[in-house]
Coordinates of C-alpha atoms and ligand atoms in Angstrom, one line a residue:
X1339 CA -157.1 67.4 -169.7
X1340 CA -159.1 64.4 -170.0
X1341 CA -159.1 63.5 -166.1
X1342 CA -159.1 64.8 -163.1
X1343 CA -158.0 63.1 -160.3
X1344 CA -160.5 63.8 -157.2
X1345 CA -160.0 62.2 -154.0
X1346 CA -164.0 62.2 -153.2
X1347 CA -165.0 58.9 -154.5
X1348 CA -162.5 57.2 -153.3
X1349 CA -162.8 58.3 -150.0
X1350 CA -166.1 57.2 -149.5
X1351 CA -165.2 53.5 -150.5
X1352 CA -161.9 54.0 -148.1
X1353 CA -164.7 55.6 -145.1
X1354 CA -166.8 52.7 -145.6
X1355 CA -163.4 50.2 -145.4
X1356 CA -162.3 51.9 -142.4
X1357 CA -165.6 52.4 -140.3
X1358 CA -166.4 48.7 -140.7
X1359 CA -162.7 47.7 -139.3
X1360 CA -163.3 50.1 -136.3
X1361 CA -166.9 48.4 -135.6
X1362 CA -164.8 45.2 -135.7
X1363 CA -162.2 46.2 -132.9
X1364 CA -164.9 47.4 -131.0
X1365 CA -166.4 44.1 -131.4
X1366 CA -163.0 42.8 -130.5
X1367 CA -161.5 44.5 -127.8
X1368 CA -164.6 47.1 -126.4
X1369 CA -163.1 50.5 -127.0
X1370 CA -162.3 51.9 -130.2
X1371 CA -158.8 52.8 -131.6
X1372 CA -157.8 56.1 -130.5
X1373 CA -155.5 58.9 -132.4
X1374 CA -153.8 62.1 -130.2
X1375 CA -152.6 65.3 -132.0
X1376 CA -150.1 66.9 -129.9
X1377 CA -149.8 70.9 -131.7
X1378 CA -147.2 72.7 -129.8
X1379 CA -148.4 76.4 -130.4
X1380 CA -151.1 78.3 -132.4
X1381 CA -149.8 78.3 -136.1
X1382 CA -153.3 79.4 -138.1
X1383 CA -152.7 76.5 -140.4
X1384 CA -152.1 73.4 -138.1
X1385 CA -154.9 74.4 -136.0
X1386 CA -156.8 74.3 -139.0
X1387 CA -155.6 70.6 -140.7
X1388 CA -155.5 69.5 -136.7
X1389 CA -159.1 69.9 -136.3
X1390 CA -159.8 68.3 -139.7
X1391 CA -158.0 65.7 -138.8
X1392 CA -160.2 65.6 -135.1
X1393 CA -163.1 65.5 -137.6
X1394 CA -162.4 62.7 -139.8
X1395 CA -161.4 60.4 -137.0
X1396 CA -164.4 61.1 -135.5
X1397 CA -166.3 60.6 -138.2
X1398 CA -165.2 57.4 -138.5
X1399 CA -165.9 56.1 -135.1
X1400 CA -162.1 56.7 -133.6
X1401 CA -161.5 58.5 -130.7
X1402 CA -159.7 61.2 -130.8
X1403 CA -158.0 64.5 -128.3
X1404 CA -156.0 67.3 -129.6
X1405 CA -153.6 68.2 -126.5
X1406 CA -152.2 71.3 -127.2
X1407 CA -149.2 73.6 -126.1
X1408 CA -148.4 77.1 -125.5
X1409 CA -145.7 77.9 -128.1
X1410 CA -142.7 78.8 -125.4
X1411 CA -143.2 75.1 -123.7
X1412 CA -139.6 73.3 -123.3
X1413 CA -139.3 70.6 -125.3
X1414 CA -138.9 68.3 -122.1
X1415 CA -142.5 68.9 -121.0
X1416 CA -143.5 67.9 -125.1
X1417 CA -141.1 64.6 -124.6
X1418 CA -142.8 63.8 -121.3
X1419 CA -146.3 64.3 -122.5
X1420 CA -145.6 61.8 -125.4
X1421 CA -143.5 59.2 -123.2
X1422 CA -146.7 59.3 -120.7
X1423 CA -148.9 58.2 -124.2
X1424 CA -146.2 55.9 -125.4
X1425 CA -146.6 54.3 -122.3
X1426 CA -150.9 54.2 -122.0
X1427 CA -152.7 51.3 -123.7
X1428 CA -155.9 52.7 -124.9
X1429 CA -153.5 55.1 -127.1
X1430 CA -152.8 53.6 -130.5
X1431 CA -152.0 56.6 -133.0
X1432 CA -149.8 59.8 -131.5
X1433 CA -148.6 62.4 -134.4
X1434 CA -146.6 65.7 -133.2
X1435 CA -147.8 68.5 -136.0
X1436 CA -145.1 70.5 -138.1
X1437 CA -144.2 72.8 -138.0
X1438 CA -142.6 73.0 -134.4
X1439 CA -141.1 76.1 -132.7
X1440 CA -137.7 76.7 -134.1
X1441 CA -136.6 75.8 -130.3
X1442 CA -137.3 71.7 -131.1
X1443 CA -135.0 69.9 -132.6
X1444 CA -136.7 67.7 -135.6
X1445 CA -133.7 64.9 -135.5
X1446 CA -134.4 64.5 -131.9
X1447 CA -137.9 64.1 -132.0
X1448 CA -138.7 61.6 -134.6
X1449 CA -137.2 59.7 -131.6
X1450 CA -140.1 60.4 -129.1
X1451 CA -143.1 58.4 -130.4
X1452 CA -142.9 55.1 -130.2
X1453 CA -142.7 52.8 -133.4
X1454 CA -145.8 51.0 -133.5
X1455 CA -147.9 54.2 -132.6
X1456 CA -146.2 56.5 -134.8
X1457 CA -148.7 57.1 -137.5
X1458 CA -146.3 59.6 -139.2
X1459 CA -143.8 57.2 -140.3
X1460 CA -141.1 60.0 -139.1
X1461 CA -139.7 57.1 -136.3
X1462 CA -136.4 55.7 -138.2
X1463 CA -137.6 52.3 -137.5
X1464 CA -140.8 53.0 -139.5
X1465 CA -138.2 54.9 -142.1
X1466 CA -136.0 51.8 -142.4
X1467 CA -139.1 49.7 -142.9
X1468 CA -140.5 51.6 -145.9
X1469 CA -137.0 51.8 -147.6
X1470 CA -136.8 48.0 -147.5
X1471 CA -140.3 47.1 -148.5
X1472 CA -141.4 45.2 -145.3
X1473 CA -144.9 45.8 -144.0
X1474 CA -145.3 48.7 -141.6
X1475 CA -146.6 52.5 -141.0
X1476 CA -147.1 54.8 -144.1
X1477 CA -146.1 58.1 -144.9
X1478 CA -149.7 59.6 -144.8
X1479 CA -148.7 61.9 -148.1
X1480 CA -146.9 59.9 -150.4
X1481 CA -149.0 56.8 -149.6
X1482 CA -152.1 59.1 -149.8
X1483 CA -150.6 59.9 -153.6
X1484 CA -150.4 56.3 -154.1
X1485 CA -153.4 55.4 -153.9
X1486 CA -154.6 58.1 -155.9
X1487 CA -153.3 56.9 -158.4
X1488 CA -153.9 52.8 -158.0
X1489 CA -157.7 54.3 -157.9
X1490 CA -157.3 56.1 -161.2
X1491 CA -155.3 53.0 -162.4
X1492 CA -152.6 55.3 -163.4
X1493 CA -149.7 52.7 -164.1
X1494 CA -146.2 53.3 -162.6
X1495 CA -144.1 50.2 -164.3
X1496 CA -141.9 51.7 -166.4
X1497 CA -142.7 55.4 -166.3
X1498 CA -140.5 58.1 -165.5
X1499 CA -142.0 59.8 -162.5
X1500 CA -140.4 63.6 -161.2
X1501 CA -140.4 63.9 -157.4
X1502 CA -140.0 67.8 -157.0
X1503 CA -139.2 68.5 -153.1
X1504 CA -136.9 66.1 -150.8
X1505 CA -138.6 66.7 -147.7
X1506 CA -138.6 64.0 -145.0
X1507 CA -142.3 63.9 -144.7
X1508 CA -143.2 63.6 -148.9
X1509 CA -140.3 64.0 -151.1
X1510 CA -138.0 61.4 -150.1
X1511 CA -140.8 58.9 -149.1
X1512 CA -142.3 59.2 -152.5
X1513 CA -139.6 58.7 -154.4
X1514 CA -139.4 55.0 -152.6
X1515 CA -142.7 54.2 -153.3
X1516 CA -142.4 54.9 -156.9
X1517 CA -139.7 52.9 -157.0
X1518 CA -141.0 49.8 -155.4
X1519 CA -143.6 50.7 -158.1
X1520 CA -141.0 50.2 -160.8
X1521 CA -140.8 53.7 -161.8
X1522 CA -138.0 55.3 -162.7
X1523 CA -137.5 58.2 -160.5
X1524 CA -135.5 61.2 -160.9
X1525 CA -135.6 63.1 -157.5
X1526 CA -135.4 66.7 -157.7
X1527 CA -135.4 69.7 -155.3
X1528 CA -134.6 73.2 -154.9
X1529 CA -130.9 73.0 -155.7
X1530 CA -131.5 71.0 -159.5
X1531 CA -130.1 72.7 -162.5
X1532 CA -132.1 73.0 -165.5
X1533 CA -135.1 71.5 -163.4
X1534 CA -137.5 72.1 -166.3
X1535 CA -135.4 69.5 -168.7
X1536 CA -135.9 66.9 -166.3
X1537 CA -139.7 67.7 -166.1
X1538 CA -140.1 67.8 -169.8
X1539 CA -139.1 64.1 -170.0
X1540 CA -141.4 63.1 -167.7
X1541 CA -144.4 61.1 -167.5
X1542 CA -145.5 62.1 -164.0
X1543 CA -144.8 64.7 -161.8
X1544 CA -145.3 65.0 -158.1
X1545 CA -144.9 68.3 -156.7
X1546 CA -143.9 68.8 -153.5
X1547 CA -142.0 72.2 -153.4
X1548 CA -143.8 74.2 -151.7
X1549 CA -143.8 77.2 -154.0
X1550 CA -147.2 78.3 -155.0
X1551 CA -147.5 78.2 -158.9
X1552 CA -143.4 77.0 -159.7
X1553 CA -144.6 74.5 -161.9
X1554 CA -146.5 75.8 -165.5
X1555 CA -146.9 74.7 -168.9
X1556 CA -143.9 75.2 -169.4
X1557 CA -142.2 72.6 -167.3
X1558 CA -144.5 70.0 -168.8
X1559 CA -144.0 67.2 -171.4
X1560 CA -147.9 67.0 -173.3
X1561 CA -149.8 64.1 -171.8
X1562 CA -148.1 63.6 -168.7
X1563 CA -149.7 63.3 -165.3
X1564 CA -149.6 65.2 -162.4
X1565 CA -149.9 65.7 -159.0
X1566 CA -149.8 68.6 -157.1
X1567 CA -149.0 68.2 -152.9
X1568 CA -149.1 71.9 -152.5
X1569 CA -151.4 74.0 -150.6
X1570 CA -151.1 77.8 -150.0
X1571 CA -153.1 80.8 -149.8
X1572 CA -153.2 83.4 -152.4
X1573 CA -153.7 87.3 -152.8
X1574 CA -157.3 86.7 -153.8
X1575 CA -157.7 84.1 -150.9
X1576 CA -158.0 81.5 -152.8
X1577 CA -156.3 77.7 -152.0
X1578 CA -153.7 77.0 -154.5
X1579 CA -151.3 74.1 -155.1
X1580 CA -147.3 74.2 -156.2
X1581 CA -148.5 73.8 -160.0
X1582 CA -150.3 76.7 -162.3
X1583 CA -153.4 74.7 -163.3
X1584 CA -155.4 77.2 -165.7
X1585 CA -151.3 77.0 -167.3
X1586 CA -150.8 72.8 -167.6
X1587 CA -154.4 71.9 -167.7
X1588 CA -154.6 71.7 -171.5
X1589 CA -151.6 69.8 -172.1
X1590 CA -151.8 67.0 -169.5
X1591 CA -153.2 63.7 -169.2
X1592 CA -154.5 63.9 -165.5
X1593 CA -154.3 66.1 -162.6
X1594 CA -155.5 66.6 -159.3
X1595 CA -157.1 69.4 -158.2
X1596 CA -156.3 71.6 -155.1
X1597 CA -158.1 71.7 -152.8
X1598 CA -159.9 67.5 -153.1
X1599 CA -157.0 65.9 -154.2
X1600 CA -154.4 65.1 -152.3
X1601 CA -155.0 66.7 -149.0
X1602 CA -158.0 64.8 -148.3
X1603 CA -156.2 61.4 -149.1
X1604 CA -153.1 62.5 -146.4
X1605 CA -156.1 62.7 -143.4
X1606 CA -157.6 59.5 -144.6
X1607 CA -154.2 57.5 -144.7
X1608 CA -153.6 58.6 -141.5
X1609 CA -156.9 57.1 -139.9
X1610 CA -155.9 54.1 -142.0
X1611 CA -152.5 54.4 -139.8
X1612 CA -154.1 54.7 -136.4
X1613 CA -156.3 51.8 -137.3
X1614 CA -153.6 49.6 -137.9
X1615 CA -152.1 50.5 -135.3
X1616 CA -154.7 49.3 -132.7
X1617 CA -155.2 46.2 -134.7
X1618 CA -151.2 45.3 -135.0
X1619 CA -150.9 45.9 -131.3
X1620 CA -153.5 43.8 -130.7
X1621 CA -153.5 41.1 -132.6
X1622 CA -150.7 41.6 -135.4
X1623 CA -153.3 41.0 -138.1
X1624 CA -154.8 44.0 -140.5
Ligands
GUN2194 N1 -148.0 69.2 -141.0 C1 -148.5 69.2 -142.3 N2 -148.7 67.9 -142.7 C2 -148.4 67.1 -141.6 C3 -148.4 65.7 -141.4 O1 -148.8 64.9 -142.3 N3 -147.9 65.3 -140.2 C4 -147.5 66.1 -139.3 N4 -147.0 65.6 -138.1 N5 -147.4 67.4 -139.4 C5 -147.9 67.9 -140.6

């Protein structure tokens, strides 16, 4: 491996970026852009990325409230909760955490925030958007990845780039940012034959499966790059990522590590998000 691809030191050129546009709109409009987590239930992990999230904003001058629900709440109190935030001024940034009880329907609710506070990128509008390349929300993930890799000055054009995992939230949204990067992208997911001949051709892989360790050495053509959205717990407690990195490390170019790679970069987008928000509503300038 010659490089690993760490989210830290670009994050503290992006918290420096971001506090100075939040001492801005204070400037601006006297208040400071606010974000609201809404976490229906007590799933160990959301709490967990919900408070880091808290955190971050915080730490970057935003305000912030987590408003949490008891698990067995009907999705109709959930709905009215977020139409009463769609509707308040001060709010700029709402994002509903996944996972939801089995009892809320996820076509339904990428309905509830509104568009220009949905910091997601679930709302169709916001989906549409990214597909055709206008200016908008990001998906915090696949954006996150992004600029990961415009840091590390890792070149897309003309590549062949893997997207394992078609989920709404990173899969799918990844694969159409690499192709407005003019990559080639071969998008592949749970149900792909032979999924370790398409990974042998190719110079980067993002891995987004959701299967701790799926993805060793030997899935992996020597000097490609890769990029690993997993995050899980294993038996020895320790935080892992979709990809066996003691397996790939010696024959790829670049990787990032998990935990500090692309975790960090998904919190940081979003406070990017919520920013923008604000400022768009505002004054329809970034
Ligand atoms: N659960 C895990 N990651 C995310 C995320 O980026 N957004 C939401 N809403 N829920 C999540």
């Amino acid at each position: 491996m010659n490089l690993l691809l760490e989210a830290k030191s670009l994050l503290s050129e992006r918290k420096n970026f971001l506090s100075s546009k939040v001492i801005d709109f204070k400037k601006n409009f006297n208040r400071s852009p606010k974000l609201v987590v809404v976490l229906v239930g007590s799933d160990p992990a959301s709490v967990i990325y919900t408070s880091k999230k808290g955190a971050e904003a915080q730490a970057i001058g935003l305000e912030h409230e987590t408003i949490q629900f008891e698990a067995s709440t009907p999705p109709e109190v959930v709905r009215e909760k977020i139409l009463e935030l769609n509707a308040n001024p001060n709010v700029d940034g709402i994002l509903i955490q996944r996972p939801l009880p089995t009892t809320y329907d996820l076509k339904e609710i990428i309905y509830w925030v509104d568009p220009s506070k949905d910091v997601d990128c679930f709302h169709p509008e916001n989906v549409g958007k990214l597909y055709l390349g206008l200016e908008g929300l990001k998906p915090c993930t696949p954006f996150g990845v992004m600029e990961l890799l415009k840091f590390y000055k890792i070149s897309l054009e003309k590549k062949l780039a893997c997207v394992i995992g078609r989920s709404d939230i990173v899969g799918k949204p990844m694969s159409a940012l690499l192709l407005q990067a003019n990559a080639t992208v071969i998008q592949a997911h749970s149900k792909t034959k032979n999924l370790n001949e398409l990974t042998k051709q190719s110079d980067i892989l993002i891995v987004a499966a959701g299967k701790p360790g799926l993805i060793d050495h030997s899935y992996v053509k020597p000097g490609c790059i890769i990029v690993d959205v997993g995050i899980h717990r294993n038996s020895k407690n320790k935080v892992v990522g979709d990809v066996d990195f003691d397996s790939v490390q010696k024959e790829v170019q670049a990787i990032t590590p998990v935990p500090g790679g692309v975790g960090p970069m998904t919190i940081s987008v979003l406070i990017e998000n919520t920013i923008k928000a604000a400022i768009t509503r505002s004054t329809n300038k970034f």
